[in-house]
Coordinates of C-alpha atoms in Angstrom, one line a residue:
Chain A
X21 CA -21.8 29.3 -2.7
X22 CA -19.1 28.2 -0.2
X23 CA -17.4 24.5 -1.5
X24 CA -14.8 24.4 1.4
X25 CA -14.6 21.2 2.5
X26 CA -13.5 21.6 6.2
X27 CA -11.5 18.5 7.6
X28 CA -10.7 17.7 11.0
X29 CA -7.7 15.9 11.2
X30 CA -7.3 14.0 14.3
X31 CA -3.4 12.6 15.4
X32 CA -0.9 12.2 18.0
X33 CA 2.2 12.4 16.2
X34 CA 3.3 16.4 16.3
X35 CA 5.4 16.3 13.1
X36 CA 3.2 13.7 11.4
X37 CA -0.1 15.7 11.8
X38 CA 2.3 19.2 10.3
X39 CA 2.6 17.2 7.2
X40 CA -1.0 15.9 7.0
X41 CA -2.5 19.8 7.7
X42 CA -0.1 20.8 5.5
X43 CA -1.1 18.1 2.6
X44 CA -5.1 18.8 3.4
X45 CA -4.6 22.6 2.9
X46 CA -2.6 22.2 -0.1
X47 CA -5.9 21.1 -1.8
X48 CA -8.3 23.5 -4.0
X49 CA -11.2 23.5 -1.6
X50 CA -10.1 21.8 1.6
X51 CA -9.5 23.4 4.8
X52 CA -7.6 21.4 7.6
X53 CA -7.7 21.8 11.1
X54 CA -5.2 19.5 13.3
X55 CA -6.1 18.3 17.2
X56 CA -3.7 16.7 18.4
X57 CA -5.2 14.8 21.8
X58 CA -8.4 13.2 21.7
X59 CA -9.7 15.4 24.3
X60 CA -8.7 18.7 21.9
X61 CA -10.3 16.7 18.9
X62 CA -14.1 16.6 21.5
X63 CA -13.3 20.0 22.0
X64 CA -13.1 21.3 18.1
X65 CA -16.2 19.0 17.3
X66 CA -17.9 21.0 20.2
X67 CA -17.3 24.1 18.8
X68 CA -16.5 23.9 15.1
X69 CA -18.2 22.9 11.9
X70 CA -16.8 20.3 10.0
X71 CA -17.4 17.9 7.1
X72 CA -15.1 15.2 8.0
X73 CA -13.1 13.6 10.5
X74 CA -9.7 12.1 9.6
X75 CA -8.8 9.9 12.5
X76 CA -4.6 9.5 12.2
X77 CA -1.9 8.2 13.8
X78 CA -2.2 7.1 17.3
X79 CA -6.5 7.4 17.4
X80 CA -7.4 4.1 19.0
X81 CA -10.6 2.4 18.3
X82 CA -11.5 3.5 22.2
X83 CA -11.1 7.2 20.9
X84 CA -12.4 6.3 17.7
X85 CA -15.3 5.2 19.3
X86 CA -15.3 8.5 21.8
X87 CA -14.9 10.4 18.9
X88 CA -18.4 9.7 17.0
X89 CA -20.0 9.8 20.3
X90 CA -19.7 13.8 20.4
X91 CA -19.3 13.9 16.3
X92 CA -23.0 12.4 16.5
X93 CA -24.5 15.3 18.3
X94 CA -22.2 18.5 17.6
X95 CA -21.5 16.9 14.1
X96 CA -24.3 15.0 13.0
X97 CA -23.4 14.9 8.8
X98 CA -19.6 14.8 9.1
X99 CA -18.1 12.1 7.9
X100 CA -15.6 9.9 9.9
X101 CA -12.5 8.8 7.7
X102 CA -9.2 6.9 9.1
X103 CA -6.4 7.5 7.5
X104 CA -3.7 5.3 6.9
X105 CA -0.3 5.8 5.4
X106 CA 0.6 8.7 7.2
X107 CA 1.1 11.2 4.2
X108 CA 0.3 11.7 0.5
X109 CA -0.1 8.9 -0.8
X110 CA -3.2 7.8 0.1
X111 CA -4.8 11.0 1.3
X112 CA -6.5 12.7 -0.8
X113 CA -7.8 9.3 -2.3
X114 CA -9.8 8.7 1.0
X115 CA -11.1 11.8 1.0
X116 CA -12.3 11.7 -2.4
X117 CA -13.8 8.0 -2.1
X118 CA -16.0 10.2 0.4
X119 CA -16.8 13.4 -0.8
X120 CA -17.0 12.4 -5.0
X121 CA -20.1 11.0 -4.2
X122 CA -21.8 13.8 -2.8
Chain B
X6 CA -16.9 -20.3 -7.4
X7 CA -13.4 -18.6 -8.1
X8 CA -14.1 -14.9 -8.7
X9 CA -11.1 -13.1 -10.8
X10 CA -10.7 -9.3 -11.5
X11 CA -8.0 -8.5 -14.2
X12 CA -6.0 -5.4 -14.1
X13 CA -4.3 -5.3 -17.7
X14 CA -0.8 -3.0 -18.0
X15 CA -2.2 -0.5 -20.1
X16 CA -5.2 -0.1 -17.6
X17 CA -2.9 0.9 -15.1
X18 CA -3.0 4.8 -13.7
X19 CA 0.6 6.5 -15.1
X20 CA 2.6 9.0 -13.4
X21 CA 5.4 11.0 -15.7
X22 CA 7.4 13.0 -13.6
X23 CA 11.2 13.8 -14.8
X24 CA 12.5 11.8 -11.8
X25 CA 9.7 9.3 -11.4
X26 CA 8.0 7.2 -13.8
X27 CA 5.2 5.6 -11.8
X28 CA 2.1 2.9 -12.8
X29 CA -0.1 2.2 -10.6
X30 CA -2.7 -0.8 -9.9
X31 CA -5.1 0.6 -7.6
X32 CA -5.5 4.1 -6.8
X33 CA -2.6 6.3 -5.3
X34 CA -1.8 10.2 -5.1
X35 CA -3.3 12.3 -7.7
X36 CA -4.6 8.6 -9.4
X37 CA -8.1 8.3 -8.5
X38 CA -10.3 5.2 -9.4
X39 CA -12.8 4.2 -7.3
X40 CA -13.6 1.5 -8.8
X41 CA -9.2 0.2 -8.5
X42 CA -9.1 1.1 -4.7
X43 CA -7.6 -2.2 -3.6
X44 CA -8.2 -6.0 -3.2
X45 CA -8.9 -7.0 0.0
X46 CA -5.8 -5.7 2.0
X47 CA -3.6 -5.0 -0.6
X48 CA -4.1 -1.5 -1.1
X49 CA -1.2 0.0 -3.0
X50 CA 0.9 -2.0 -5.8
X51 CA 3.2 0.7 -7.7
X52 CA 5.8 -0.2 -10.6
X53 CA 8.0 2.5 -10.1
X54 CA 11.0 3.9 -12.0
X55 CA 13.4 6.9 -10.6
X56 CA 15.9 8.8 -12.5
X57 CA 19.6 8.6 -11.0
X58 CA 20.1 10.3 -8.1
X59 CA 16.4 10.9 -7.3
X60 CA 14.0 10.2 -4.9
X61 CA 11.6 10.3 -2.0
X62 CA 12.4 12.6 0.4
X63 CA 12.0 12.4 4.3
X64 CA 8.5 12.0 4.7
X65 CA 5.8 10.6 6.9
X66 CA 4.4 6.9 7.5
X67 CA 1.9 5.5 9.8
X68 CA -0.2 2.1 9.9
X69 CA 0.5 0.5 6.7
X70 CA 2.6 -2.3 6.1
X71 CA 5.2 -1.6 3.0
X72 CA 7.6 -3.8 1.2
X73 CA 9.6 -2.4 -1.4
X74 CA 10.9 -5.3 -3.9
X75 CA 13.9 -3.8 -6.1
X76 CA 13.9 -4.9 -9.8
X77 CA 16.7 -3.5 -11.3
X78 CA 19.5 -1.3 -9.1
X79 CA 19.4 -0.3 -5.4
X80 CA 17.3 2.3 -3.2
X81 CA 18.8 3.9 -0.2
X82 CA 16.6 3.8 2.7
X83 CA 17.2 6.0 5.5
X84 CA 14.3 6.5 8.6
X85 CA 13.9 8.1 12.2
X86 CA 14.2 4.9 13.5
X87 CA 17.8 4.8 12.9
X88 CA 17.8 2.8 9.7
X89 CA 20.2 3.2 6.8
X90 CA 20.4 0.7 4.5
X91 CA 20.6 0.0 0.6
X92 CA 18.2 -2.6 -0.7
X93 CA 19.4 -3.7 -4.3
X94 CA 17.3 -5.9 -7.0
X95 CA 17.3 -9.5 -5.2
X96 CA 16.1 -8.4 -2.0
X97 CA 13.3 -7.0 -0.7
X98 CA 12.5 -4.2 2.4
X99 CA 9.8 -4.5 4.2
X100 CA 8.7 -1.8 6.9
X101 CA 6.0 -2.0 9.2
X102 CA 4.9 1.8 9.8
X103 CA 2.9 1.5 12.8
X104 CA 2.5 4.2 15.4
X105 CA 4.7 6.2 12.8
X106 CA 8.0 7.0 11.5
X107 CA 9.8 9.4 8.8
X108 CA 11.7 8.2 5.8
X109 CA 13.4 8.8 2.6
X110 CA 14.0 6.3 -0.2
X111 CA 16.8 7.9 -2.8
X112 CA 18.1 5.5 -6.2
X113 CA 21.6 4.8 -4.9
X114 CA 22.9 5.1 -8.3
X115 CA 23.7 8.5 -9.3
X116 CA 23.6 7.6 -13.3
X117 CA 21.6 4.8 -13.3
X118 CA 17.7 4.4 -13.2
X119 CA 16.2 2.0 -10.5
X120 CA 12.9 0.0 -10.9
X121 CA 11.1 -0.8 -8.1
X122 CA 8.0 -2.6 -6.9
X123 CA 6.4 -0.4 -3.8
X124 CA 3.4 -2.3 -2.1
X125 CA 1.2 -1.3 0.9
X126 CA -0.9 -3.7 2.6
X127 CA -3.8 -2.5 5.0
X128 CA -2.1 -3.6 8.8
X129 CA -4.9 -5.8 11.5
X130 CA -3.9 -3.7 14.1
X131 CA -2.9 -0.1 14.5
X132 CA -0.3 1.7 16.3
X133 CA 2.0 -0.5 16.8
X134 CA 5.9 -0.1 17.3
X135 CA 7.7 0.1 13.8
X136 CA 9.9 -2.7 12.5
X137 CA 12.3 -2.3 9.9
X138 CA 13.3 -5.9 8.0
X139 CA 15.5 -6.6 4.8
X140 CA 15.8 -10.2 3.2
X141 CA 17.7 -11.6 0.4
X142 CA 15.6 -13.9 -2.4
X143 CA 17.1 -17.2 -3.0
X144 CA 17.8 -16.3 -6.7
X145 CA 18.5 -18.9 -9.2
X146 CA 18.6 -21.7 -6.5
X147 CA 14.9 -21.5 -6.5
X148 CA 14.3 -21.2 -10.1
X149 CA 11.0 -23.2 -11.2
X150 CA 9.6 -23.0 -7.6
X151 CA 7.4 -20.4 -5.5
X152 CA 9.6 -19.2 -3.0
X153 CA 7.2 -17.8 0.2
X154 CA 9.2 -14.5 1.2
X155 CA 6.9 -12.8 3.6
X156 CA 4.6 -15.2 5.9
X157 CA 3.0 -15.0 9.2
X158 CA 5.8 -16.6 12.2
X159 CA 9.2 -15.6 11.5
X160 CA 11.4 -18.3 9.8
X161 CA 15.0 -17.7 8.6
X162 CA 15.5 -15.7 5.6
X163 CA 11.9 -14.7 5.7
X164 CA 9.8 -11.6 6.6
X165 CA 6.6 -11.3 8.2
X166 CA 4.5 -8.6 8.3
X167 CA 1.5 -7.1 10.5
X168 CA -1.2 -8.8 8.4
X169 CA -2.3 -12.6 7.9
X170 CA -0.8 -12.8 4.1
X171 CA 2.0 -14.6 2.5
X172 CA 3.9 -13.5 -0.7
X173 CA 5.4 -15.7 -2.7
X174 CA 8.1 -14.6 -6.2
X175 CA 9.6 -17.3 -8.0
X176 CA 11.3 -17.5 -11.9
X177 CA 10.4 -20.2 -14.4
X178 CA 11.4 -22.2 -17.4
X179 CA 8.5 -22.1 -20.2
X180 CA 5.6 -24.8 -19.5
X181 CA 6.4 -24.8 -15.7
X182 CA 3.3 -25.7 -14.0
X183 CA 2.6 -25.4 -10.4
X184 CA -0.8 -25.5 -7.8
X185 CA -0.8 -22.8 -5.5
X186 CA -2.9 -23.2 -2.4
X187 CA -4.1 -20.6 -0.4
X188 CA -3.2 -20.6 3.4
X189 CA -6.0 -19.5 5.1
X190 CA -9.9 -19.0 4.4
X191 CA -11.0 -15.7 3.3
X192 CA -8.0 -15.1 1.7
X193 CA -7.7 -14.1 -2.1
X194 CA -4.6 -14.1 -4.4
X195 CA -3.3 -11.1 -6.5
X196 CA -0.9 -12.3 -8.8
X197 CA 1.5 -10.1 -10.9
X198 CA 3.6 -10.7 -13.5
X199 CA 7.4 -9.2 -13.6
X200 CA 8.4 -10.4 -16.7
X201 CA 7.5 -12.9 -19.1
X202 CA 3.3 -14.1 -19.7
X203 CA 1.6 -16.8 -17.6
X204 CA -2.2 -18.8 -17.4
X205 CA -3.2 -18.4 -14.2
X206 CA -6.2 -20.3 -13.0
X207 CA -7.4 -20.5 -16.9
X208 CA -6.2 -16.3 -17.4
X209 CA -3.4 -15.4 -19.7
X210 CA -1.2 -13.0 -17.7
X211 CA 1.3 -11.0 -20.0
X212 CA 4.0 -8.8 -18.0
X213 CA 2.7 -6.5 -15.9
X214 CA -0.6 -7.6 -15.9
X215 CA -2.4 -8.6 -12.5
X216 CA -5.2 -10.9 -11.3
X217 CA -7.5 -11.0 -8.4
X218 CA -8.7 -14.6 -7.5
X219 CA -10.6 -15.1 -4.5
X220 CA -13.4 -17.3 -3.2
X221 CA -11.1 -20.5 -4.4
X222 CA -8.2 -22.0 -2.0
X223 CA -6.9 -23.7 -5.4
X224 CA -5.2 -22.0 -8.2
X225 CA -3.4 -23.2 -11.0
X226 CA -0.2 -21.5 -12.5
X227 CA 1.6 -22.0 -15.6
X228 CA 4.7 -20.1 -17.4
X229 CA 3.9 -19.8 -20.8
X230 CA 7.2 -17.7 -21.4
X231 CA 10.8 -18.3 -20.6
X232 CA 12.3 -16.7 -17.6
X233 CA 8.9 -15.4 -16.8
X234 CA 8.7 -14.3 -13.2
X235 CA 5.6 -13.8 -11.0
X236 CA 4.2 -12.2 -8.1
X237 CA 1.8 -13.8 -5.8
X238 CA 0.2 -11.8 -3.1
X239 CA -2.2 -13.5 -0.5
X240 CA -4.1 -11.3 1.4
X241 CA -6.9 -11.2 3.6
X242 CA -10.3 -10.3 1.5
X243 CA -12.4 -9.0 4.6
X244 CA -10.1 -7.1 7.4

C-alpha cells in the first residue's frame, strides 16, 4: 500500500519555498511539490492529487480563500495547513498535528 | 475562574546535539506533543544552550514574531535585511519575520557556551514588512519590580511586536510580592521561571518551570527564593 503523503506547498518567496520543498521531501513518506503563484497553485490542484495544502509565505487570506474554492472540488479530502515560521522548526509539527490523527 | 496549565522542567521535550542543548515547552522540530502545541499565541518557548563557536546557520523565517532573550554570553545575528548585530545576556532581540527574511544566529564566543531563551509568538496579521529591534533591560535598577519590555505602542527602551501581548522580566529579593494585571481581555499569562522558585497565583514555580493562567485579569506573584528571576508572557488566548 502507498503511504506517501503528497504535500502542496503553496509560497511566493523563491528561496523560501527551496528550503520548505526541500525540508518536506526530507521526510520518510512525504512528497512536496512547490507553486509558487496562486494561480500555479489552482493549476496543480486542477491536475494533481494531493493530501494537503501548506499555504506559505506571501498566501493572503483572499488566496487562501481562492485556494479552497478549487481544493473543494479537484481536492475534496486534502487538507488545508498554513504554515508559519518559514522553515524547520515548526514544519513537520503542523503536518503531523494533521495527519497523526488519521 | 482562573484556569492554570503547569509545564514542569523535567516535562520539557530535550534536544542533545553536540553543539545544541535544547528544552522545549511546547512542541518544536523533531519534538512532537500534541497535547504541548502552544498557549494561546505563544507558540514556541526554547531554553537553549550552544557550544562555542556554534550555531544556526542562514536559514528561512516567515510570519512569526521572535525574541531571543540572552541569558548568559552573546549571539551573533546576521539577516538579508542587512542586520548584523551581537545581542549579549541583558538584552533582548526581537525580529518580526513577516513577508520573510533569511538569518543566522552563531554564539559569538568561540570558547564559551551561550544560553538563550528563543520564543515565537503567532503574529495578527501576515506578510508584513520585517523589523529588526534590539533593547537593553534595565538590570539591577529594576530589581524587585516587573519591568514591561515588549508592549503594544512603541515607548523608549521598549519593543513592540506584531501581536496584542506584553512581556514583562524582572529579578527579586526573597518574599517579594507583586499583583500582575493583565492588559487586555482574552489575554492569558505564561509565566516562566529563569532562576530561582516562585508562588504564582497559589502555584509553586521552581526554575524552569512554567505556568499558564488565563480566564483571570488578576494574578498574584511571590519570590520564594533570592535572586529569583521570572518571565511573564501575556498573550492573546484566541487569535
Amino acid at each position: 500500500m502507498d503511504n506517501t503523503i503528497r504535500i502542496l506547498a503553496i509560497g511566493y518567496d523563491e528561496p523560501i519555498m527551496k528550503v520548505v520543498g526541500r525540508l518536506i521531501d526530507s521526510h520518510g513518506n512525504w512528497q512536496g511539490t512547490v507553486a509558487m503563484s496562486r494561480e500555479e497553485g489552482m493549476l496543480k490542484l486542477q491536475s494533481g492529487f494531493y493530501d494537503a495544502v501548506l499555504l506559505c509565505v506571501g498566501v493572503t487570506e483572499d488566496d487562501e480563500a481562492a485556494l479552497n474554492q478549487v481544493m473543494t472540488i479537484s481536492n475534496p479530502d486534502a487538507k488545508l495547513i498554513r504554515h508559519f515560521g518559514g522553515g524547520s522548526g515548526l514544519l513537520e509539527n503542523e503536518l503531523r498535528a494533521v495527519f497523526d490523527k488519521k | 475562574m482562573a484556569q492554570h496549565i503547569l509545564h514542569k522542567n523535567e516535562s520539557r521535550g530535550h534536544d542533545h546535539l553536540e553543539w545544541l542543548d535544547s528544552k522545549k515547552t511546547f512542541s518544536f522540530a523533531d519534538y512532537y506533543n500534541p497535547k504541548r502545541m502552544n498557549f494561546g499565541a505563544l507558540r514556541v518557548l526554547n531554553d537553549d544552550t550552544l557550544a562555542g563557536g556554534k550555531g544556526f546557520g542562514s536559514h528561512p523565517h516567515d510570519n512569526m514574531e521572535i525574541i531571543s532573550i540572552p541569558l548568559e554570553g552573546g549571539l551573533r545575528h546576521e539577516d538579508t535585511a542587512g542586520n548584523k548585530k551581537v545581542v549579549t545576556a541583558g538584552q533582548v532581540q526581537v525580529m518580526s519575520t513577516g513577508s520573510g527574511l533569511f538569518h543566522s544566529e552563531y554564539n559569538n564566543s568561540d570558547t564559551e557556551t551561550a544560553k538563550f531563551l528563543q520564543i515565537w509568538v503567532y503574529p495578527e496579521t501576515l506578510n508584513t514588512t520585517p523589523k529588526y529591534t534590539q533593547i537593553t533591560l534595565p538590570g539591577a535598577s529594576q530589581e524587585n519590580k516587573l519591568y514591561a519590555f515588549i508592549q503594544p505602542g512603541q515607548e523608549t527602551d521598549t519593543a513592540t511586536i506584531r501581536q496584542d501581548t506584553w512581556f514583562s522580566i524582572g529579578t527579586f529579593d526573597k518574599n517579594t510580592q507583586l499583583t500582575y494585571q493583565t492588559h487586555k481581555n482574552g489575554n492569558g499569562v505564561y509565566a516562566f521561571v529563569i532562576a530561582g522558585s516562585f508562588l504564582v497565583d497559589g502555584k509553586e514555580l521552581s526554575e524552569r518551570d512554567g505556568l499558564g493562567i488565563w480566564d483571570t485579569t488578576e494574578m498574584t506573584v511571590q519570590s520564594l527564593s533570592e535572586k529569583a528571576e521570572l518571565l511573564l508572557m501575556e498573550v492573546p488566548m484566541e487569535f
